[in-house]
Coordinates of C-alpha atoms in Angstrom, one line a residue:
X1 CA 36.5 2.6 21.5
X2 CA 39.9 3.7 22.9
X3 CA 40.4 6.1 25.7
X4 CA 43.9 7.3 26.1
X5 CA 45.4 9.8 28.6
X6 CA 48.5 11.2 26.8
X7 CA 51.2 13.3 28.4
X8 CA 54.8 14.2 27.8
X9 CA 56.1 14.6 31.4
X10 CA 57.1 11.3 33.1
X11 CA 57.1 12.9 36.5
X12 CA 53.3 12.9 36.6
X13 CA 52.9 9.1 36.1
X14 CA 52.6 8.5 39.8
X15 CA 50.0 11.2 40.2
X16 CA 47.9 9.7 37.3
X17 CA 48.1 6.2 38.6
X18 CA 47.1 7.3 42.1
X19 CA 44.1 9.1 40.7
X20 CA 43.1 6.2 38.5
X21 CA 43.5 3.6 41.3
X22 CA 41.2 5.7 43.5
X23 CA 38.4 6.5 41.1
X24 CA 38.5 3.7 38.5
X25 CA 37.0 0.2 38.8
X26 CA 38.1 -0.8 35.3
X27 CA 41.3 -2.3 34.0
X28 CA 43.9 0.1 32.6
X29 CA 47.4 -0.1 31.2
X30 CA 50.5 2.1 31.4
X31 CA 52.0 1.8 28.0
X32 CA 54.7 3.4 25.7
X33 CA 53.2 1.7 22.7
X34 CA 49.6 1.8 21.6
X35 CA 47.5 -1.2 22.6
X36 CA 43.8 -1.8 21.9
X37 CA 42.2 -1.0 25.3
X38 CA 39.3 1.0 26.8
X39 CA 41.8 2.9 29.0
X40 CA 45.5 3.3 29.0
X41 CA 47.9 6.1 29.3
X42 CA 51.3 6.9 27.7
X43 CA 54.0 9.4 28.1
X44 CA 54.5 10.3 24.4
X45 CA 52.4 12.6 22.2
X46 CA 53.7 10.6 19.2
X47 CA 51.1 8.0 20.1
X48 CA 48.3 10.2 19.0
X49 CA 48.7 9.7 15.2
X50 CA 48.8 5.9 15.8
X51 CA 45.7 6.1 17.9
X52 CA 43.9 7.8 15.0
X53 CA 45.1 5.2 12.5
X54 CA 43.5 2.5 14.7
X55 CA 40.3 4.3 15.8
X56 CA 39.1 7.6 14.2
X57 CA 36.7 8.1 17.1
X58 CA 39.1 7.4 20.0
X59 CA 38.6 9.4 23.1
X60 CA 42.0 11.2 23.6
X61 CA 42.8 13.2 26.7
X62 CA 45.9 15.3 26.4
X63 CA 47.6 16.4 29.7
X64 CA 49.4 19.7 29.2
X65 CA 50.7 22.7 31.2
X66 CA 49.5 25.3 28.7
X67 CA 46.5 25.8 26.4
X68 CA 46.7 23.9 23.1
X69 CA 47.3 25.8 19.9
X70 CA 45.1 25.7 16.7
X71 CA 47.5 23.1 15.1
X72 CA 46.0 20.5 17.5
X73 CA 42.9 20.4 15.4
X74 CA 44.4 17.3 13.7
X75 CA 43.9 15.4 17.0
X76 CA 40.2 16.0 17.3
X77 CA 38.0 14.7 18.8
X78 CA 40.0 15.1 22.0
X79 CA 40.0 16.7 25.5
X80 CA 42.8 18.4 27.2
X81 CA 43.4 18.9 30.9
X82 CA 46.0 20.7 32.9
X83 CA 48.8 19.2 35.0
X84 CA 48.0 21.5 37.9
X85 CA 44.4 20.2 38.2
X86 CA 44.7 16.5 37.5
X87 CA 43.0 15.5 40.7
X88 CA 39.9 17.4 39.6
X89 CA 40.0 16.9 35.8
X90 CA 40.7 13.2 35.5
X91 CA 37.7 12.1 37.5
X92 CA 35.5 14.4 35.4
X93 CA 36.9 12.9 32.2
X94 CA 36.3 9.3 33.4
X95 CA 32.8 10.2 34.3
X96 CA 32.1 11.8 30.9
X97 CA 33.5 8.7 29.1
X98 CA 32.2 5.8 31.1
X99 CA 28.7 7.2 31.8
X100 CA 28.2 7.5 28.0
X101 CA 28.7 3.7 27.6
X102 CA 26.8 0.7 28.9
X103 CA 28.7 -2.0 30.7
X104 CA 27.9 -5.4 32.1
X105 CA 29.5 -5.9 35.5
X106 CA 29.8 -9.4 37.0
X107 CA 32.1 -11.7 39.0
X108 CA 34.3 -14.1 37.1
X109 CA 36.9 -16.4 38.6
X110 CA 36.7 -14.3 41.8
X111 CA 37.4 -11.1 39.9
X112 CA 35.2 -8.1 39.2
X113 CA 34.7 -7.9 35.4
X114 CA 33.3 -5.0 33.4
X115 CA 32.7 -5.5 29.7
X116 CA 31.1 -3.0 27.3
X117 CA 27.7 -4.1 26.0
X118 CA 29.0 -3.1 22.6
X119 CA 31.6 -5.9 22.8
X120 CA 29.1 -8.7 23.4
X121 CA 28.3 -10.5 20.2
X122 CA 25.9 -13.1 21.4
X123 CA 25.0 -15.1 24.5
X124 CA 24.2 -18.8 24.4
X125 CA 23.2 -21.3 27.1
X126 CA 23.6 -25.1 27.1
X127 CA 22.9 -27.4 30.0
X128 CA 23.0 -24.7 32.7
X129 CA 26.2 -23.2 31.4
X130 CA 25.8 -19.8 29.8
X131 CA 28.6 -18.4 27.6
X132 CA 29.0 -14.7 26.7
X133 CA 30.8 -14.4 23.4
X134 CA 32.6 -11.1 23.1
X135 CA 35.1 -9.5 20.8
X136 CA 38.0 -10.2 23.2
X137 CA 37.2 -13.5 24.9
X138 CA 34.4 -15.8 26.0
X139 CA 33.0 -16.0 29.6
X140 CA 31.3 -19.1 31.0
X141 CA 28.8 -18.5 33.8
X142 CA 26.5 -20.9 35.7
X143 CA 23.6 -18.4 35.4
X144 CA 20.3 -18.8 33.6
X145 CA 20.1 -16.8 30.4
X146 CA 17.1 -14.8 31.7
X147 CA 19.1 -13.7 34.7
X148 CA 22.0 -12.5 32.6
X149 CA 19.7 -10.7 30.2
X150 CA 18.0 -8.9 33.1
X151 CA 21.4 -8.0 34.7
X152 CA 22.7 -6.6 31.4
X153 CA 19.5 -4.6 31.0
X154 CA 20.2 -3.3 27.5
X155 CA 17.7 -3.1 24.6
X156 CA 20.7 -3.9 22.3
X157 CA 20.8 -7.5 23.5
X158 CA 17.7 -9.3 22.3
X159 CA 16.6 -12.9 22.8
X160 CA 15.9 -14.8 19.6
X161 CA 15.2 -18.3 21.0
X162 CA 15.1 -20.3 24.2
X163 CA 18.9 -20.5 24.4
X164 CA 20.3 -17.5 22.6
X165 CA 20.5 -13.7 22.8
X166 CA 22.2 -11.6 20.1
X167 CA 23.6 -8.1 20.0
X168 CA 21.6 -6.3 17.3
X169 CA 24.6 -4.3 16.2
X170 CA 26.3 -7.4 14.9
X171 CA 23.4 -8.7 12.8
X172 CA 24.6 -8.8 9.2
X173 CA 21.7 -10.4 7.5
X174 CA 18.1 -11.7 8.2
X175 CA 16.6 -14.4 6.0
X176 CA 13.2 -15.4 7.3
X177 CA 14.0 -17.1 10.5
X178 CA 17.8 -17.2 10.0
X179 CA 19.7 -14.5 11.9
X180 CA 23.3 -14.0 10.6
X181 CA 26.1 -12.6 12.7
X182 CA 28.8 -12.6 10.1
X183 CA 29.5 -16.4 9.6
X184 CA 27.3 -17.5 12.5
X185 CA 23.7 -18.4 11.8
X186 CA 21.0 -18.6 14.5
X187 CA 17.4 -19.6 14.4
X188 CA 14.7 -17.1 15.4
X189 CA 11.8 -18.9 17.1
X190 CA 8.2 -17.8 16.6
X191 CA 7.9 -17.2 20.3
X192 CA 10.4 -14.4 20.2
X193 CA 9.8 -13.2 16.7
X194 CA 7.5 -10.2 17.5
X195 CA 9.8 -8.9 20.3
X196 CA 12.8 -9.3 18.1
X197 CA 11.4 -7.2 15.3
X198 CA 10.1 -4.6 17.8
X199 CA 13.7 -4.3 19.1
X200 CA 15.0 -3.8 15.5
X201 CA 12.4 -1.2 14.9
X202 CA 13.3 0.7 18.1
X203 CA 16.9 0.5 17.1
X204 CA 16.3 2.1 13.7
X205 CA 14.2 4.9 15.4
X206 CA 17.2 5.7 17.6
X207 CA 19.4 6.7 14.7

């Protein structure tokens, strides 16, 4: 998922950064070129077609000083907000976007980290070190697996054996007790078998 605040007037950059710094506890980038990120903003409307090429469902917010015309239907789905009400509209947009997604918040190397649950592929623990494998990078935490699982609090992350939890959205194949996440293969233990299949059933009911 990409969220982009797009505008064409460079004089409002400072206003936008002030608003984001005040309301947002999440990394963002100011960019003139499109980068894969949960939140960035740019000062050119020409980025919009490139955003669409990368992610058809990107959450695009266009900052404008007049209502958009019918030709902007090619940019959908998008939101637009007005320059004269940025201080009110940007916090509303952030709330709309981030509250619709689940995040895992934790401390890592003395920094506050927030990663989307959807980006977690699997979690594995070995000799007191638990590693969270995500689409972007891996995080190594000295926390028990059960503690991390409780902190995440998502039905999407399911434990399959004593040392491993997987994100059900990345399961590509199930062969008896073998769980495939693309090229990775994990063993489903009998102890967790029933809860695992209950989670898969609940997932299918949600769609």
